[in-house]
Coordinates of C-alpha atoms and ligand atoms in Angstrom, one line a residue:
X280 CA 2.7 18.0 -35.9
X281 CA 3.3 15.2 -38.3
X282 CA 7.2 15.3 -37.9
X283 CA 5.9 15.5 -33.8
X284 CA 4.0 12.6 -34.3
X285 CA 6.4 10.3 -36.1
X286 CA 9.2 11.4 -34.5
X287 CA 8.3 12.2 -30.9
X288 CA 11.2 14.4 -29.6
X289 CA 11.9 15.0 -26.1
X290 CA 11.6 19.2 -26.4
X291 CA 10.1 21.2 -29.0
X292 CA 10.7 25.0 -30.2
X293 CA 7.3 26.5 -31.2
X294 CA 7.5 29.7 -33.4
X295 CA 4.4 31.6 -32.0
X296 CA 3.9 33.2 -35.4
X297 CA 3.8 31.0 -38.3
X298 CA 1.9 30.4 -41.3
X299 CA -1.4 28.7 -41.5
X300 CA -1.2 27.3 -37.7
X301 CA -1.1 29.5 -34.9
X302 CA 2.0 28.0 -32.0
X303 CA -0.5 28.4 -29.2
X304 CA -2.4 25.8 -31.4
X305 CA 0.5 23.5 -31.9
X306 CA 1.3 23.9 -28.3
X307 CA -1.9 23.1 -27.2
X308 CA -2.0 19.8 -29.9
X309 CA 1.2 18.8 -28.3
X310 CA -0.1 19.1 -24.5
X311 CA -3.2 17.0 -25.0
X312 CA -0.6 14.4 -27.0
X313 CA 2.1 14.1 -24.2
X314 CA 1.7 16.7 -21.8
X315 CA 5.3 16.1 -20.5
X316 CA 7.4 17.2 -23.4
X317 CA 9.1 20.1 -22.6
X318 CA 8.0 22.6 -25.0
X319 CA 10.0 26.4 -25.5
X320 CA 8.1 29.2 -27.2
X321 CA 10.1 31.4 -29.3
X322 CA 8.7 35.4 -29.5
X323 CA 9.1 37.4 -31.6
X324 CA 7.2 40.4 -29.2
X325 CA 8.0 39.0 -25.8
X326 CA 4.8 40.6 -23.9
X327 CA 4.2 39.7 -20.9
X328 CA 0.6 38.5 -21.3
X329 CA 1.5 36.3 -24.6
X330 CA 4.0 34.4 -21.9
X331 CA 1.8 33.6 -20.1
X332 CA -0.5 32.6 -22.3
X333 CA 2.0 30.0 -23.9
X334 CA 2.8 28.6 -20.2
X335 CA -1.0 28.1 -19.6
X336 CA -1.0 26.1 -22.2
X337 CA 2.0 24.1 -21.1
X338 CA 5.0 25.3 -21.9
X339 CA 8.3 25.1 -20.1
X340 CA 10.1 28.6 -21.0
X341 CA 9.9 31.2 -23.4
X342 CA 12.9 33.1 -25.7
X343 CA 12.3 36.3 -27.4
X344 CA 13.9 37.0 -30.8
X345 CA 16.8 37.9 -31.4
X346 CA 18.2 35.5 -29.5
X347 CA 21.8 34.4 -29.2
X348 CA 23.2 30.4 -29.9
X349 CA 24.5 30.6 -26.4
X350 CA 20.8 31.9 -25.1
X351 CA 19.0 29.2 -27.0
X352 CA 21.6 26.7 -26.4
X353 CA 21.0 27.4 -22.3
X354 CA 17.5 27.4 -22.6
X355 CA 17.6 23.8 -24.5
X356 CA 19.8 22.1 -21.9
X357 CA 17.5 23.3 -18.9
X358 CA 14.5 21.8 -21.1
X359 CA 16.1 18.5 -21.3
X360 CA 17.7 17.9 -17.7
X361 CA 14.0 18.6 -16.7
X362 CA 13.1 16.0 -19.4
X363 CA 15.4 14.3 -18.0
X364 CA 14.6 13.9 -14.6
X365 CA 11.3 13.9 -15.5
X366 CA 12.1 9.9 -17.9
X367 CA 14.3 9.1 -14.6
X368 CA 11.3 9.5 -12.1
X369 CA 8.6 7.9 -14.3
X370 CA 11.4 4.9 -14.6
X371 CA 11.8 5.2 -10.5
X372 CA 7.8 4.4 -10.5
X373 CA 7.9 2.2 -12.7
X374 CA 10.6 0.0 -11.0
X375 CA 9.2 0.6 -7.8
X376 CA 5.6 -1.0 -8.8
X377 CA 7.4 -4.0 -10.3
X378 CA 9.1 -4.4 -6.8
X379 CA 6.0 -3.8 -5.1
X380 CA 4.1 -7.0 -7.3
X381 CA 7.1 -8.7 -6.7
X382 CA 6.8 -8.4 -2.7
X383 CA 3.3 -9.1 -3.3
X384 CA 3.6 -12.4 -5.0
X385 CA 6.2 -13.4 -2.6
X386 CA 4.6 -12.5 0.7
X387 CA 1.2 -14.5 -0.7
X388 CA 2.3 -17.5 -2.2
X389 CA 6.0 -17.9 -0.8
X390 CA 5.7 -16.9 2.8
X391 CA 1.8 -16.7 3.5
X392 CA 1.1 -20.5 2.3
X393 CA 3.7 -22.6 3.4
X394 CA 2.7 -20.8 7.1
X395 CA -0.5 -21.6 6.9
X396 CA 0.2 -25.0 6.1
X397 CA 2.1 -25.1 9.2
X398 CA -0.1 -23.7 11.0
X399 CA -2.3 -26.2 10.1
X400 CA 0.0 -29.2 10.7
X401 CA 0.8 -27.8 14.4
X402 CA -3.0 -27.9 15.0
X403 CA -3.5 -31.7 14.3
X404 CA -0.5 -31.9 16.3
X405 CA -1.7 -30.2 19.0
X406 CA -5.0 -31.5 18.7
X407 CA -3.8 -35.3 19.6
X408 CA -4.5 -36.6 16.0
X409 CA -1.0 -37.5 14.8
X410 CA -0.3 -39.3 18.2
X411 CA 0.5 -38.4 21.9
X412 CA 3.2 -36.0 22.4
X413 CA 4.5 -35.1 26.5
X414 CA 3.6 -31.7 27.8
X415 CA 6.7 -30.2 27.0
X416 CA 6.6 -30.5 23.7
X417 CA 2.9 -29.9 23.7
X418 CA 4.0 -26.5 25.3
X419 CA 6.3 -25.7 22.9
X420 CA 4.6 -26.7 20.1
X421 CA 1.8 -24.2 21.4
X422 CA 4.1 -21.1 21.2
X423 CA 5.3 -22.1 17.9
X424 CA 1.2 -21.8 16.8
X425 CA 1.5 -18.9 18.1
X426 CA 4.1 -17.2 17.3
X427 CA 3.5 -18.1 13.3
X428 CA -0.3 -17.0 13.9
X429 CA 0.8 -13.8 14.5
X430 CA 3.6 -13.4 11.8
X431 CA 0.8 -14.5 9.7
X432 CA -1.4 -11.6 10.8
X433 CA 1.5 -9.4 9.8
X434 CA 2.1 -10.6 6.5
X435 CA -1.7 -10.4 5.8
X436 CA -2.3 -6.7 7.5
X437 CA 1.2 -5.5 4.8
X438 CA -0.8 -7.5 2.0
X439 CA -4.0 -5.6 3.0
X440 CA -2.0 -2.1 2.9
X441 CA 0.0 -3.1 -0.4
X442 CA -2.9 -4.2 -2.1
X443 CA -5.1 -1.4 -1.4
X444 CA -6.9 0.4 -4.6
X445 CA -9.4 3.5 -4.0
X446 CA -10.3 2.9 -7.5
X447 CA -11.4 -0.4 -6.2
X448 CA -13.0 0.9 -2.5
X449 CA -15.0 3.2 -4.8
X450 CA -17.0 0.8 -6.8
X451 CA -18.5 -0.2 -2.8
X452 CA -19.8 2.8 -1.9
X453 CA -23.1 3.3 -0.9
X454 CA -24.6 5.6 2.1
X455 CA -22.8 4.5 5.2
X456 CA -24.4 5.7 9.2
X457 CA -21.2 5.8 10.8
X458 CA -22.9 5.9 14.0
X459 CA -23.6 2.1 13.2
X460 CA -19.8 1.4 12.5
X461 CA -18.8 2.9 15.4
X462 CA -21.0 1.2 17.2
X463 CA -20.1 -2.3 15.7
X464 CA -16.5 -1.2 15.8
X465 CA -17.2 -1.0 19.9
X466 CA -18.9 -4.0 20.3
X467 CA -16.5 -6.2 18.5
X468 CA -13.5 -4.9 20.4
X469 CA -15.4 -5.1 24.0
X470 CA -13.9 -8.0 24.9
X471 CA -10.4 -6.5 24.5
X472 CA -11.7 -3.4 26.4
X473 CA -12.8 -5.5 29.1
X474 CA -9.9 -7.8 29.5
X475 CA -7.6 -4.8 30.4
X476 CA -11.0 -2.8 32.3
X477 CA -11.3 -0.3 29.7
X478 CA -14.6 1.8 29.4
X479 CA -15.7 2.2 25.1
X480 CA -17.6 5.5 25.1
X481 CA -19.5 6.2 22.3
X482 CA -21.0 10.2 22.1
X483 CA -23.2 10.9 18.5
X484 CA -25.9 13.0 18.0
X485 CA -29.4 11.8 16.4
X486 CA -29.4 12.9 13.0
X487 CA -25.6 12.6 11.8
X488 CA -26.2 12.9 8.1
X489 CA -24.4 9.4 6.1
X490 CA -21.5 9.7 4.2
X491 CA -20.3 8.3 1.0
X492 CA -18.4 5.2 1.7
X493 CA -17.7 1.6 2.0
X494 CA -18.2 -0.2 5.2
X495 CA -15.5 -2.4 5.5
X496 CA -13.0 0.1 5.2
X497 CA -14.7 2.7 7.3
X498 CA -15.0 -0.3 9.7
X499 CA -11.4 -1.2 9.3
X500 CA -10.3 3.0 10.5
X501 CA -12.4 2.7 13.2
X502 CA -11.2 -0.6 14.6
X503 CA -7.4 0.4 14.2
X504 CA -7.9 3.3 16.0
X505 CA -10.3 1.9 18.6
X506 CA -8.2 -0.9 19.2
X507 CA -4.9 1.5 19.8
X508 CA -6.5 3.6 22.3
X509 CA -7.3 0.0 23.8
X510 CA -3.8 -1.3 23.6
X511 CA -2.0 2.0 24.8
X512 CA -3.5 2.7 27.8
X513 CA -4.0 1.2 31.4
X514 CA -6.3 -0.5 33.2
X515 CA -9.1 1.7 34.5
X516 CA -9.0 3.8 31.1
X517 CA -11.4 4.5 28.2
X518 CA -11.6 5.4 25.1
X519 CA -13.9 7.8 23.8
X520 CA -15.5 7.6 19.9
X521 CA -17.1 11.0 19.3
X522 CA -18.9 11.8 16.1
X523 CA -20.2 15.4 14.9
X524 CA -21.5 17.2 11.5
X525 CA -18.8 19.8 10.9
X526 CA -19.5 22.8 7.9
X527 CA -18.3 20.6 5.1
X528 CA -17.5 17.2 6.4
X529 CA -18.6 14.6 9.3
X530 CA -16.3 14.0 12.0
X531 CA -14.8 11.9 14.2
X532 CA -12.8 12.0 17.4
X533 CA -11.6 8.9 18.7
X534 CA -9.1 10.0 21.6
X535 CA -8.3 7.8 24.9
X536 CA -6.3 8.5 28.8
X537 CA -3.6 6.1 27.7
X538 CA 0.1 6.4 27.1
X539 CA 0.3 9.1 24.8
X540 CA 2.6 9.5 22.0
X541 CA 6.5 11.9 22.5
X542 CA 6.5 14.8 20.4
X543 CA 8.9 13.7 18.5
X544 CA 7.1 10.4 17.3
X545 CA 4.5 12.0 15.9
X546 CA 5.0 12.8 12.5
X547 CA 6.1 9.7 11.9
X548 CA 3.4 7.5 13.6
X549 CA 1.4 7.2 10.5
X550 CA 4.7 5.9 8.0
X551 CA 5.1 1.7 7.7
X552 CA 6.3 -0.5 9.9
X553 CA 6.8 2.8 12.2
X554 CA 6.4 1.4 16.3
X555 CA 7.1 3.8 18.5
X556 CA 10.2 3.6 21.2
X557 CA 10.0 -0.4 20.9
X558 CA 11.0 -0.9 24.5
X559 CA 7.9 0.8 25.6
X560 CA 5.9 -1.2 23.2
X561 CA 7.8 -4.2 23.7
X562 CA 5.1 -6.1 25.6
X563 CA 2.4 -4.6 23.7
X564 CA 2.1 -6.5 20.1
X565 CA 1.6 -4.9 17.1
X566 CA 2.8 -4.5 13.3
X567 CA 3.4 -0.8 13.1
X568 CA 1.2 -0.8 9.7
X569 CA -2.3 0.3 11.9
X570 CA -1.9 3.7 11.1
X571 CA -0.4 3.6 7.4
X572 CA -3.4 1.4 6.4
X573 CA -5.4 4.7 8.3
X574 CA -4.4 6.9 6.5
X575 CA -3.9 5.4 3.4
X576 CA -8.3 5.0 3.4
X577 CA -8.6 8.2 4.5
X578 CA -6.8 9.9 1.9
X579 CA -8.6 7.6 -0.7
X580 CA -11.9 9.0 1.3
X581 CA -10.2 12.8 0.3
X582 CA -10.8 13.2 3.8
X583 CA -7.7 14.3 6.4
X584 CA -6.5 12.9 9.8
X585 CA -4.5 14.8 12.6
X586 CA -3.0 13.7 15.8
X587 CA -2.8 15.4 18.9
X588 CA -0.9 13.7 21.8
X589 CA 0.4 14.2 25.2
X590 CA 3.0 11.4 26.4
X591 CA 1.6 10.0 29.6
X592 CA -1.9 12.2 28.8
X593 CA -3.2 10.6 26.3
X594 CA -4.2 10.7 22.2
X595 CA -6.8 12.1 20.1
X596 CA -7.0 11.2 16.2
X597 CA -9.3 13.2 14.5
X598 CA -11.1 12.4 10.8
X599 CA -13.2 14.7 8.6
X600 CA -15.1 12.8 6.1
X601 CA -15.9 15.6 3.2
X602 CA -20.0 15.3 2.8
X603 CA -19.7 16.1 -0.7
X604 CA -16.6 13.4 -1.7
X605 CA -17.3 12.1 -5.2
X606 CA -14.9 9.0 -5.8
Ligands
ADP123 P1 0.8 -0.7 15.7 O1 0.8 -1.9 15.0 O2 2.3 -0.8 16.6 O3 0.0 -0.3 17.1 P2 0.4 1.0 14.9 O4 0.8 1.5 13.1 O5 -1.2 1.5 14.5 O6 0.9 0.1 14.8 O7 0.4 2.4 15.5 C1 2.4 2.7 15.3 C2 2.5 3.8 16.8 O8 1.8 4.8 17.0 C3 2.1 2.2 17.7 O9 3.5 1.8 17.2 C4 2.4 3.5 19.0 O10 3.1 3.5 19.2 C5 2.0 4.4 18.3 N1 0.3 4.4 18.9 C6 -0.8 4.3 18.3 N2 -1.5 4.6 18.5 C7 -1.5 5.3 20.0 C8 -2.2 5.2 21.1 N3 -3.9 5.6 20.7 N4 -2.0 5.8 22.0 C9 -0.4 5.7 21.8 N5 0.5 5.5 21.1 C10 -0.1 4.8 19.9

């Protein structure tokens, strides 16, 4: 054990019967120091039960005595390959995290800040504070203003997704009544629905139990799903928000009788930036980030989300929030 701590090997071969300390204890101690070191057990009495016991304590494999040099070399080579793959995936994760951090800093400082400053200048010009401009110029600047604001919205949605931290969310947990969240989201989205002549309906029992959650994240989930039901709908359509209590979950069902989603796209709609068929969506503005934000948040609640849809008929998103969720 002293040598293990000094040398920190990639792989150890442990005899089960040793003087002073048993192999099982050594395995357990190594497991608690670094569970990713590959541990191979050498056993003189290769009974199934001792092998199973060793595996339970984190061993990768075992080899019964006596063995030939070829046998031990083979098992060591396989163990080292596993270790190499583990170290490689660890390095990839570190690299991925470095890229993510760089992107966050690039988006917020190098992209968002200058765009926000540009919008301010454009609004000064549009407000006439920088002198008189022709109506043609005003129209063009207006369009620039709208397009840059859309870009800013996309950047802030992406930042929201990339910086989402479940631990931070759990710090703000309190008892939340989902009926209240549903009601407020409907209130916020009413103007958008009225513009498209879509009715919003809330169905809920009087005795819905509260869930432990953060209001901001739940509002984000409801707003995204309800606004999608409005956006991908036709005039005269409806969006129904149904809340009910299941055995182990509180359930939210948001359905609409809108455009629906073709089966082939259903498995990808929760992916970042995924939008169904550019042409159908072309007049409908969006970033393809809304559902990935929703999915990430539902996962952080230990919940599940699924979707059912028929092209041309409508879509239903169903979420289950576990009643006994402990962050
Ligand atoms: P977007 O910003 O494009 O709305 P989302 O991640 O919210 O991004 O949705 C991804 C895609 O899933 C959308 O582009 C749309 O094609 C499809 N979609 C989402 N919700 C609905 C819905 N209620 N009805 C039809 N299509 C939907």
